[in-house]
Short mmCIF file of C-alpha atoms and ligand atoms in Angstrom, two decimals:
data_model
loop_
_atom_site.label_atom_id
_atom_site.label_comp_id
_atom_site.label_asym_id
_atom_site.label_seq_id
_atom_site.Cartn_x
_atom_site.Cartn_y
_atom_site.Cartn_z
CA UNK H 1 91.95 49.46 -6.87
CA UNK H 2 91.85 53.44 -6.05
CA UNK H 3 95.19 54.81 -8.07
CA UNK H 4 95.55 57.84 -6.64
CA UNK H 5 97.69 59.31 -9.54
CA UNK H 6 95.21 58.39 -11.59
CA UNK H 7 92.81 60.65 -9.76
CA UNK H 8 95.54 63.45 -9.49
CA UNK H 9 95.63 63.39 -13.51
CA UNK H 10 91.96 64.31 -13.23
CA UNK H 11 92.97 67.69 -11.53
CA UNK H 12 94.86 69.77 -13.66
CA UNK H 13 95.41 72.53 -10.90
CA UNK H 14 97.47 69.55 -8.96
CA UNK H 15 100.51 70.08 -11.36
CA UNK H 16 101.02 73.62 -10.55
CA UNK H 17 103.62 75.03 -8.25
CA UNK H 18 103.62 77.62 -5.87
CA UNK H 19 106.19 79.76 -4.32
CA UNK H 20 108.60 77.34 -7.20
CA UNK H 21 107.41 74.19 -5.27
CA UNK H 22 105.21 71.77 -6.48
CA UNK H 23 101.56 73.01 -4.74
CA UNK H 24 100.51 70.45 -1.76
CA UNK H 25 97.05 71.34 -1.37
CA UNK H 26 95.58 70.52 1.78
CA UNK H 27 92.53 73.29 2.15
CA UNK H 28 90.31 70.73 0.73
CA UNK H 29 87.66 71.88 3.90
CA UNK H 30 87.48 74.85 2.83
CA UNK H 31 86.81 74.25 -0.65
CA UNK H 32 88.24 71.25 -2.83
CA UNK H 33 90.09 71.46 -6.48
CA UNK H 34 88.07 70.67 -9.71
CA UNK H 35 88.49 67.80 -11.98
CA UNK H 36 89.00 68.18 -15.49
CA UNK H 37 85.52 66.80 -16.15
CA UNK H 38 83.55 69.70 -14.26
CA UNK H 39 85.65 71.89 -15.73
CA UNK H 40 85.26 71.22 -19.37
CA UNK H 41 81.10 70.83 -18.42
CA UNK H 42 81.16 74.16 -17.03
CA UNK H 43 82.74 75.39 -20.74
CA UNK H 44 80.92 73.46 -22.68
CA UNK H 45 77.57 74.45 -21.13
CA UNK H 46 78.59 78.45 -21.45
CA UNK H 47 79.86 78.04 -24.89
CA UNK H 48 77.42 75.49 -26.93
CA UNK H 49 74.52 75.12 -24.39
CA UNK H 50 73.32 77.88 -22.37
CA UNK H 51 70.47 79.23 -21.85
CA UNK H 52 68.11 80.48 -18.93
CA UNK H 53 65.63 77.58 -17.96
CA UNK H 54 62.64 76.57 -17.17
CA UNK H 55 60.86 79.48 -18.90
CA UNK H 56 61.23 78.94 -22.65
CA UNK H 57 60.00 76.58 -25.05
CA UNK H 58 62.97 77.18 -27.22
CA UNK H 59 65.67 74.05 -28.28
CA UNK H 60 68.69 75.78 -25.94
CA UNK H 61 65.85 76.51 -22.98
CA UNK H 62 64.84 73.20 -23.15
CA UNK H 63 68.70 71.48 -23.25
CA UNK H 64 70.18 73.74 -20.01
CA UNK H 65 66.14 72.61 -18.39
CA UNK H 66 67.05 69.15 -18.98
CA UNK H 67 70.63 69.21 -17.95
CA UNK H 68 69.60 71.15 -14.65
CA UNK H 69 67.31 69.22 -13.71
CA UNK H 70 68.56 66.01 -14.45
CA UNK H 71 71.06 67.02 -11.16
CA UNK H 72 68.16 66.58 -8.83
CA UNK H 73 68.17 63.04 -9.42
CA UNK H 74 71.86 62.57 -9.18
CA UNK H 75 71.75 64.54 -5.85
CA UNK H 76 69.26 62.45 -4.60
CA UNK H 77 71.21 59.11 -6.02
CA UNK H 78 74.43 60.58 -3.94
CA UNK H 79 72.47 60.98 -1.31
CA UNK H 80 70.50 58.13 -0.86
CA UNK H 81 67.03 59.65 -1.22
CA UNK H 82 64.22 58.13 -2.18
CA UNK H 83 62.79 60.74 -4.32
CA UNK H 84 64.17 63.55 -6.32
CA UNK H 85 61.61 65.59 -5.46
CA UNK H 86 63.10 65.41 -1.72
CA UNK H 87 65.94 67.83 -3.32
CA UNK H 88 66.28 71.36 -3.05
CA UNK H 89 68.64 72.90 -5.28
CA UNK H 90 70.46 76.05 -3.90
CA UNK H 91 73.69 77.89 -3.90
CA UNK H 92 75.38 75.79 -1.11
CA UNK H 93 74.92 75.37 2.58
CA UNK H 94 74.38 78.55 3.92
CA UNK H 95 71.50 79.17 1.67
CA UNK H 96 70.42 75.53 2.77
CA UNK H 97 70.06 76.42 6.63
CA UNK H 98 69.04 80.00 6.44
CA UNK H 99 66.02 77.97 4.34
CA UNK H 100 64.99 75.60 6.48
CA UNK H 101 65.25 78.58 9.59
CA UNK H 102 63.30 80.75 7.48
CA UNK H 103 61.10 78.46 5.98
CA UNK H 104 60.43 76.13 8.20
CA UNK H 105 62.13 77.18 11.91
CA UNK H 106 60.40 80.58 11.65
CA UNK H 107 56.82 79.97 11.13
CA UNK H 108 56.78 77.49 14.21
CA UNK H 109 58.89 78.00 16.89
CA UNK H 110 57.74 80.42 19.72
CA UNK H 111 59.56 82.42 22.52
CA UNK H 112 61.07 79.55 24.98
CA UNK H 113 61.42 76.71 22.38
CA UNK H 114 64.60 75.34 22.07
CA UNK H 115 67.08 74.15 19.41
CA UNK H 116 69.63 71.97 20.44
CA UNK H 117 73.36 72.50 18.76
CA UNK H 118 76.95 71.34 19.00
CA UNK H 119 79.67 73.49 20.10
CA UNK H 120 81.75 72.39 17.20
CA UNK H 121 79.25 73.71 14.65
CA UNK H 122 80.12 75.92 11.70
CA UNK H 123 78.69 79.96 11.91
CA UNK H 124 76.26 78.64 8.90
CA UNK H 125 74.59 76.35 11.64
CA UNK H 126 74.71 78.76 14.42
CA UNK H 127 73.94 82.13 12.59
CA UNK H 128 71.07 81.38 10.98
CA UNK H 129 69.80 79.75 15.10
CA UNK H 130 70.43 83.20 16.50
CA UNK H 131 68.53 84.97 14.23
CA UNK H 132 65.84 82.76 15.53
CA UNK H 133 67.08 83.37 19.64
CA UNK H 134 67.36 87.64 19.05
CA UNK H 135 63.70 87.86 16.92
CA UNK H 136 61.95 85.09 18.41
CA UNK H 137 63.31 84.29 22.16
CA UNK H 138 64.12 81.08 20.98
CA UNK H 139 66.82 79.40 23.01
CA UNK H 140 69.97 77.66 21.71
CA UNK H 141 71.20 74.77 23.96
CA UNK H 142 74.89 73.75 23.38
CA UNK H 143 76.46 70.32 23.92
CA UNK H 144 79.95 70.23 24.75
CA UNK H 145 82.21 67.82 23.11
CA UNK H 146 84.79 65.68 25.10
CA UNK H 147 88.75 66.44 25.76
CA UNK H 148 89.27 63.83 22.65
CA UNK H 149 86.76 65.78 20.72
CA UNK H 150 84.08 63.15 20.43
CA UNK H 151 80.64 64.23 20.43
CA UNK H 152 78.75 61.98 22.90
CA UNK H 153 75.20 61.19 21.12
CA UNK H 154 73.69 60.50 24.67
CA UNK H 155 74.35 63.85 25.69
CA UNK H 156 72.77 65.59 22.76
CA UNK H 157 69.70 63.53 23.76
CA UNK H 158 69.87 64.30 27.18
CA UNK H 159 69.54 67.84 26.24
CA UNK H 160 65.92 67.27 25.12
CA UNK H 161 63.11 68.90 27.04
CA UNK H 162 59.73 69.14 25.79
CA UNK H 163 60.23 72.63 24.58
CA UNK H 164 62.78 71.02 22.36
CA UNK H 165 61.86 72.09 18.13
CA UNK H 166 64.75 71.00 16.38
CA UNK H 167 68.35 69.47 16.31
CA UNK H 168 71.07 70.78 14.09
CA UNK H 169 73.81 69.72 14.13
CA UNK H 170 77.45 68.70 11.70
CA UNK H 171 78.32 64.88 10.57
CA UNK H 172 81.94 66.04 10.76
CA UNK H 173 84.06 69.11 12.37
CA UNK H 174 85.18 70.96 9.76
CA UNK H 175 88.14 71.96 12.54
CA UNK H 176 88.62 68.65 14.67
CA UNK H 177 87.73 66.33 11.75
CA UNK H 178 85.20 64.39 14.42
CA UNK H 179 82.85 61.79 12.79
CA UNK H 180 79.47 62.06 14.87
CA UNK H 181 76.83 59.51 15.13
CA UNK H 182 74.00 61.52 13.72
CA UNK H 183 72.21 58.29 12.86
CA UNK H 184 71.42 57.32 16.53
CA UNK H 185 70.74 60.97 17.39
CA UNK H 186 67.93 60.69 14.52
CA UNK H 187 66.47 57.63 15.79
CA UNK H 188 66.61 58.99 20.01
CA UNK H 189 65.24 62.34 18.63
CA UNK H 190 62.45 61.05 16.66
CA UNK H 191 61.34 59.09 19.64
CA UNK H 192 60.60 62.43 21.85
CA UNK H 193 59.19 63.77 18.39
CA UNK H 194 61.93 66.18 17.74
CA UNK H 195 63.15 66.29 13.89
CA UNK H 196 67.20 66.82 13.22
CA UNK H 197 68.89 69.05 10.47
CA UNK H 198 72.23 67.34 9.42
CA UNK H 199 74.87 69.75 8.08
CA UNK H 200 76.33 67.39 5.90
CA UNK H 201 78.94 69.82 4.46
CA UNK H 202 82.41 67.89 5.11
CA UNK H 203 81.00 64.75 6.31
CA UNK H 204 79.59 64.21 2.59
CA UNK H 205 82.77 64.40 1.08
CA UNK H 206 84.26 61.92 2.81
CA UNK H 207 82.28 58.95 2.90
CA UNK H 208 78.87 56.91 1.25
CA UNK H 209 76.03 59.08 2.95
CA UNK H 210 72.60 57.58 2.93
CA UNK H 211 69.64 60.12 4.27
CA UNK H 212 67.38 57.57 4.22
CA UNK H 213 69.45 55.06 6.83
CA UNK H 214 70.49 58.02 9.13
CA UNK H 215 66.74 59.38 8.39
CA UNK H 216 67.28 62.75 9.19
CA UNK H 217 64.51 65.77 8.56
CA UNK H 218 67.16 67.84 6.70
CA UNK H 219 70.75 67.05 4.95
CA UNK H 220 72.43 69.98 3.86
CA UNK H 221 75.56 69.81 1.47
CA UNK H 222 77.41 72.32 -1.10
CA UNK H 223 78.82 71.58 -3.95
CA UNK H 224 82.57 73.79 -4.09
CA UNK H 225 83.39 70.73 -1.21
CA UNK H 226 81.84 68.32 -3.15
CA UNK H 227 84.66 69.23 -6.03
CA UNK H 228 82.23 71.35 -7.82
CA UNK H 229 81.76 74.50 -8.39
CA UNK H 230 81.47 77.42 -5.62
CA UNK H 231 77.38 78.26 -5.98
CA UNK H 232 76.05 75.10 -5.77
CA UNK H 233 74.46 72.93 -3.27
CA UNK H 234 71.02 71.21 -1.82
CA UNK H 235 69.10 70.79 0.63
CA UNK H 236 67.46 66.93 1.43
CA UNK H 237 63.78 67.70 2.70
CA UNK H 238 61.99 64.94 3.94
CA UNK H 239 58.56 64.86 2.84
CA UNK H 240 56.87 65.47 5.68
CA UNK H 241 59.12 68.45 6.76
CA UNK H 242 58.91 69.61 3.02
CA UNK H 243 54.86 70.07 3.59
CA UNK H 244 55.11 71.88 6.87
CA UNK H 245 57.70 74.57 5.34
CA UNK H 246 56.42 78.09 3.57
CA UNK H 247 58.19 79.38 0.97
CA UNK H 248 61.04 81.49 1.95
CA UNK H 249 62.19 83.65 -1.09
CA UNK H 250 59.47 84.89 -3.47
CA UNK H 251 60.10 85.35 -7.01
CA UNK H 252 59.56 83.69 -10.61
CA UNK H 253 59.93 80.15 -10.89
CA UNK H 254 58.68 79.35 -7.41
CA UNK H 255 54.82 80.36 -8.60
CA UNK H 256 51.99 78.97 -10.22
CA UNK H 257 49.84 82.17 -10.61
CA UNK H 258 50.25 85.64 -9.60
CA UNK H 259 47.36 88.19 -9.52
CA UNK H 260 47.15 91.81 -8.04
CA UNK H 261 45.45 90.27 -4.81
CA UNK H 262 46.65 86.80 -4.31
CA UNK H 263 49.30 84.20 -5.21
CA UNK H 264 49.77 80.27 -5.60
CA UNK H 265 53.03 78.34 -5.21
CA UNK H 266 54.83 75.89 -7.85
CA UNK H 267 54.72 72.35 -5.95
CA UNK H 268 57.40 71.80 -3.94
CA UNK H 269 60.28 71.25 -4.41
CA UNK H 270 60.38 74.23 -7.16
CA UNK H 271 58.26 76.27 -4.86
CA UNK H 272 61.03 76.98 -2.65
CA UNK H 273 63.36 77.74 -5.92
CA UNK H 274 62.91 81.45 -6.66
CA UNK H 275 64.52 83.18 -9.60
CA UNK H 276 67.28 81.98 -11.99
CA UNK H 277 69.58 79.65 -9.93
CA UNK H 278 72.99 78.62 -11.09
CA UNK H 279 72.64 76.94 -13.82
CA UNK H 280 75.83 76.48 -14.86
CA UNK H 281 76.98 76.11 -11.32
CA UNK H 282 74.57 73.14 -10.89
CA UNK H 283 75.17 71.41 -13.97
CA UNK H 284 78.81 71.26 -13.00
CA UNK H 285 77.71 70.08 -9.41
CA UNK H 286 76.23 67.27 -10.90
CA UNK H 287 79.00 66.20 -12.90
CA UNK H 288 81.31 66.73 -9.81
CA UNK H 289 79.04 64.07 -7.68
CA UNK H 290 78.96 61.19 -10.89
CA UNK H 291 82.65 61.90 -11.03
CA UNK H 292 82.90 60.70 -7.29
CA UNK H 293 80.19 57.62 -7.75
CA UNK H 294 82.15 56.94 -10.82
CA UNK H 295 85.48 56.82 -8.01
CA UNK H 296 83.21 54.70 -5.66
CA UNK H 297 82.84 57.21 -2.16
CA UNK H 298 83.94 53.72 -0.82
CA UNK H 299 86.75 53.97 -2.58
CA UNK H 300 87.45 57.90 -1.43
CA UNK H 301 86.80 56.95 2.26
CA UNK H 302 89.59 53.77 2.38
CA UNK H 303 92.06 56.07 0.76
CA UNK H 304 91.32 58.92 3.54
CA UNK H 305 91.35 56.65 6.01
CA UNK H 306 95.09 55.45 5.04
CA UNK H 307 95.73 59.24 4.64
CA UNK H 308 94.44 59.72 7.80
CA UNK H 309 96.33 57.16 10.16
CA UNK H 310 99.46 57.72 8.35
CA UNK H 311 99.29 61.57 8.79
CA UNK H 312 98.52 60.87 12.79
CA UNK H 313 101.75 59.22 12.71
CA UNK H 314 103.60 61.38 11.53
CA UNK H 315 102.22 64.66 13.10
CA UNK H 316 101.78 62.54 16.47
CA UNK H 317 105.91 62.39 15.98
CA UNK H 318 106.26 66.12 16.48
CA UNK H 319 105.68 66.54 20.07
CA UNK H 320 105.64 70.36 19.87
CA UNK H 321 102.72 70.42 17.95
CA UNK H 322 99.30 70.78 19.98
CA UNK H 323 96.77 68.69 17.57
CA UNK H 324 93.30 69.63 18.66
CA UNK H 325 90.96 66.39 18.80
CA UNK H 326 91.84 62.81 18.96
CA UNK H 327 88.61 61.26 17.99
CA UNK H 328 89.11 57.45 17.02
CA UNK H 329 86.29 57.94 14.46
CA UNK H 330 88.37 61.32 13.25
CA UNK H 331 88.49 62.22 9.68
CA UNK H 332 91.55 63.32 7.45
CA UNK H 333 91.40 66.95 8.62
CA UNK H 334 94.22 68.33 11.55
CA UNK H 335 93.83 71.14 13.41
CA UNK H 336 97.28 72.38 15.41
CA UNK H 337 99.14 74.92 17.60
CA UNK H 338 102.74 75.18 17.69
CA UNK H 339 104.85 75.53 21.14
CA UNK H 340 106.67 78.58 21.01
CA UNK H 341 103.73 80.89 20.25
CA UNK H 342 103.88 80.76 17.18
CA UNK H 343 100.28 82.30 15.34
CA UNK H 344 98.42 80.42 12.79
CA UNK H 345 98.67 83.01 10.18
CA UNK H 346 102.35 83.20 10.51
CA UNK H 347 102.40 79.42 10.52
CA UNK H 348 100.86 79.26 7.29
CA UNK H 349 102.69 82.16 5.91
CA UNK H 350 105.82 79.72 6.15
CA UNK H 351 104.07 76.30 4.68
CA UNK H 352 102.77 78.58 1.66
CA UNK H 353 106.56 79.57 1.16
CA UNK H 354 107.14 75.65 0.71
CA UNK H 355 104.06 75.16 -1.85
CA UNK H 356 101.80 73.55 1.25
CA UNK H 357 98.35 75.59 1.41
CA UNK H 358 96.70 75.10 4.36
CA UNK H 359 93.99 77.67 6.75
CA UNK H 360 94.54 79.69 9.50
CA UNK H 361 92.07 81.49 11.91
CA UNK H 362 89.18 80.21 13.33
CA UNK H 363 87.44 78.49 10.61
CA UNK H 364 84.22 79.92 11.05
CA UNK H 365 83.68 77.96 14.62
CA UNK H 366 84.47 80.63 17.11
CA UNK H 367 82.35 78.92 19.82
CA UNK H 368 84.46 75.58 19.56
CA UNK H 369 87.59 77.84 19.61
CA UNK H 370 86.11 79.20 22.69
CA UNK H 371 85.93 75.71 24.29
CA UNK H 372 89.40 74.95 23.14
CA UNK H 373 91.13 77.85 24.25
CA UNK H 374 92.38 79.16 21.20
CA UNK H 375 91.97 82.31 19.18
CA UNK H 376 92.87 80.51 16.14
CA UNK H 377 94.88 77.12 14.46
CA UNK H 378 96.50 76.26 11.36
CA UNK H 379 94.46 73.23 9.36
CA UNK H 380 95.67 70.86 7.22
CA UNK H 381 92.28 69.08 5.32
CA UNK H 382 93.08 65.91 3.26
CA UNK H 383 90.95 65.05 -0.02
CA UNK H 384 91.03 62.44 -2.42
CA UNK H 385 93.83 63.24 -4.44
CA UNK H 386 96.50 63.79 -1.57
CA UNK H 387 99.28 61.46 -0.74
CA UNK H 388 101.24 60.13 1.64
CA UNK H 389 104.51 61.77 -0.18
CA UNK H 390 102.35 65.27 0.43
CA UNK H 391 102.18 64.29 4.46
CA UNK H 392 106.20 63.77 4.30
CA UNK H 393 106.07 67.27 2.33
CA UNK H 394 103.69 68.86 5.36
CA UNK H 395 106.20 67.44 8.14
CA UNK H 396 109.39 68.90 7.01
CA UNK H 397 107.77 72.53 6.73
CA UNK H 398 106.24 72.09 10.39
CA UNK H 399 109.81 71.02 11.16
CA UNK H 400 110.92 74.79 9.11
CA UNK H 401 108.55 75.99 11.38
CA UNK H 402 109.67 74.61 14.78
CA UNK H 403 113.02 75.82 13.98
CA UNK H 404 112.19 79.24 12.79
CA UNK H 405 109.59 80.01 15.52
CA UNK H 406 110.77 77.91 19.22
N1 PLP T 514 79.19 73.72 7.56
C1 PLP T 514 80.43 73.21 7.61
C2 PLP T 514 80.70 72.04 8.52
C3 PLP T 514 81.44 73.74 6.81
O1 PLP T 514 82.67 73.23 6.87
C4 PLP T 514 81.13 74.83 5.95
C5 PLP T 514 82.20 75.45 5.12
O2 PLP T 514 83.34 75.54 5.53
C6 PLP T 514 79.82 75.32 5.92
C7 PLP T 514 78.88 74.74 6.75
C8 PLP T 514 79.43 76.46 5.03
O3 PLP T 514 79.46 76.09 3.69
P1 PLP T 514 79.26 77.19 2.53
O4 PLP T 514 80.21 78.30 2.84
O5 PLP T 514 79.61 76.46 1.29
O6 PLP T 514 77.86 77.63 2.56
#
C-alpha cells in the first residue's frame, strides 16, 4: 500500500513554506525534490568518502570507484537493460543527445538524410538535430500531434522514406503530459531498418520503463527528474549502436594509450566517458533510482494516475481555463491558459503568493507552442509525493486568479 505521507516524510524540503503557506510543489517536470536518503549520500560521500576515481590505487580512490560504478548497474536494473555495459553515464539528457548526434548522428548521416521528430519535443531533442540540418543538410521531418494531443504512431511511420537515419523522439510531453507509444514505433521502424532514440526524460519518472521490451537504439534519462541530483544522467546504448558510435569528447579516462602520433580508446562504455564525471552527482543518482525501486515505479505510476484523474476533475470544473491536451493516455502534468488574457508569468506570480510553485513560459518546446498557438502556459507537474489536498490547494488559487485577472 503506497502511503503517500510516508513518502512526503522522505522529503524534508516538503515541510517548508513559502510566501507563509505551506509550499505545494508542483514543478516536479522541471526538476523533482530530493529525499532525505540522496541527500545524506551526497554528504556522506563529500565528507568521509571522496575521492577522484578511477585513477588511483589508493583505499578512498578505490571506495568513490566502487560506489560510482556500482550506479551503472542500478541504471541498467531501472532500466531494464540487459547489460551494464549498455550504460553511459553523463551529466543528464542534454549531454545524452548531443552524444549520440555527435557520436553517432555525425559520422553517418549525409546531406538529404532525414531524421524524423515530434513537434512536442523538448529543445534538447531538437537542438542538437539542427546542428546536424545547418552543418550537414540533414533534414528534420516533423509529425504533428492531434487536437487531443495524442501522438499517432502510424503517422511517425508514415514519415519514413528511405533517406530516413534516425527517429527521436519523447515517451512523454514534458508540456501536454502525452504518453506515446514508442514501443510500436521501435518495432515499425526497425522493420524499414531505421533505429529510434527515446528521450526518456519525464516518461521515466513516471512509470516501470523496460529498454529491452520497447527495444529502442537509445534511452536517454537525467537524474535531477529522477529525484537526484542536477548533473547526473545516462544514456542506454544498444550494443550494436554502441559499436557504430566514435568517441565524442576526448580526454583522460576515455583512453587506453596516448602517444605523440596516435591514440587507442578505453572499451566502450568508458570510452565515451572523458574526464572526471560527477562523482558525487552519480552516486546520489543511484541512490535516488533504489529509492524509487525500493517505492515500486508500480507503485509511483497508480498513485499518479489517481493524481491525475482527480486533478482533470477538478481543473476540467473551471471552464475558463484552456488545458492544452486531452490525451486519454495523459500523464499527471497540466498545461493551461486563462480567459481574460491573463500571461503565464503573471499567473504564476499569483500561485507562488499562495505557496503553489508551478512554470511559466514555453518550457523549452517552442515548436509545440507554435502548433498550439501560444507564446507561453502556466504548468502544473505532479510527482510522487503530491496529494489530492495539494490539487484542492491549486484550484482555489486558479480561482484567486480568475477573479483577479477576468
Ligand atoms: N527532454 C525532456 C522531455 C525534458 O522535459 C527535459 C527537461 O525539462 C529535457 C529533455 C532536458 O533535460 P536536462 O535539462 O536535464 O538535460
Amino acid at each position: 500500500m503506497y502511503d503517500v505521507d510516508n513518502v512526503r516524510a522522505d522529503f524534508p524540503i516538503l515541510s517548508r513554506e513559502v510566501n507563509g503557506k505551506p509550499l505545494v510543489y508542483l514543478d516536479n517536470g522541471a526538476s523533482a525534490q530530493k529525499p532525505s536518503a540522496v541527500i545524506d549520500a551526497i554528504t556522506q560521500a563529500y565528507a568521509m568518502e571522496y575521492s577522484n576515481v578511477h585513477r588511483g590505487l589508493h583505499y578512498l580512490s578505490n571506495l568513490a570507484t566502487e560506489k560510482y560504478e556500482s550506479v551503472r548497474g542500478t541504471i541498467a536494473r531501472f532500466l531494464g537493460a540487459r547489460d551494464e555495459n549498455e550504460i553511459i553515464l553523463n551529466s543528464g539528457t542534454t549531454e545524452g543527445i548531443n552524444m549520440v548526434a555527435y557520436s553517432w548522428a555525425m559520422p553517418r548521416l549525409q546531406a538529404g538524410d532525414e531524421i524524423i521528430l515530434s513537434v512536442m519535443e523538448h529543445h534538447a531533442n531538437i537542438v542538437p538535430w539542427h546542428f546536424l540540418r545547418e552543418r550537414q543538410g540533414v533534414v528534420l521531418k516533423w509529425v504533428d500531434v492531434d487536437a487531443n494531443g495524442d501522438l499517432d504512431p502510424q503517422a511517425v511511420l508514415d514519415a519514413i522514406t528511405p533517406k530516413t537515419k534516425l527517429i527521436a523522439i519523447t515517451q512523454m510531453s514534458n508540456v501536454l503530459g502525452t504518453l506515446v507509444d514508442v514501443k510500436s514505433i521501435c518495432a515499425g521502424a526497425h522493420e524499414h531498418g531505421v533505429p529510434v532514440l527515446v528521450d526518456g526524460s519525464q516518461g521515466s519518472v513516471h512509470a516501470p520503463v523496460d529498454v529491452t521490451d520497447i527495444d529502442c537504439d537509445f534511452y536517454v534519462i537525467t537524474g535531477h527528474k529522477l529525484y537526484g541530483p542536477s548533473g547526473s544522467g545516462a544514456i542506454y546504448v544498444k550494443q550494436a549502436r554502441m559499436a557504430e558510435m566514435r568517441p565524442f569528447m576526448g580526454g583522460g579516462d576515455m583512453i587506453r594509450d596516448v602517444t605523440r602520433d596516435a591514440v587507442t580508446w578505453n572499451d566502450p562504455p568508458m570510452k565515451f566517458e572523458a574526464g572526471t564525471p560527477g562523482i558525487v552527482q552519480t552516486i546520489g543518482f543511484g541512490v535516488a533510482l533504489e529509492y524509487l525501486m525500493a517505492l515500486g515505479m508500480d507503485n509511483v505510476a497508480a498513485h499518479e494516475a489517481r493524481l491525475r484523474d482527480y486533478a482533470t476533475q477538478r481543473l476540467s470544473g473551471l471552464n475558463w481555463l484552456n488545458i492544452q491536451g486531452n490525451s486519454a493516455t495523459k500523464g499527471a502534468i497540466f498545461s493551461f491558459t486563462l480567459d481574460g488574457a491573463a500571461h503565464a508569468h503573471d499567473i504564476s506570480t499569483v500561485l507562488d503568493k499562495k505557496g503553489v510553485a508551478v512554470r511559466a513560459g514555453h518550457h523549452c518546446a517552442q515548436p509545440l507552442m507554435q502548433h498550439l498557438g501560444v507564446t507561453a502556459t502556466c504548468r502544473a507537474s505532479f510527482g510522487l509525493y503530491n496529494t489530492e489536498a495539494e490539487v484542492d490547494v491549486l484550484v482555489d488559487a486558479l480561482n484567486l486568479c480568475h477573479d483577479l485577472f477576468a
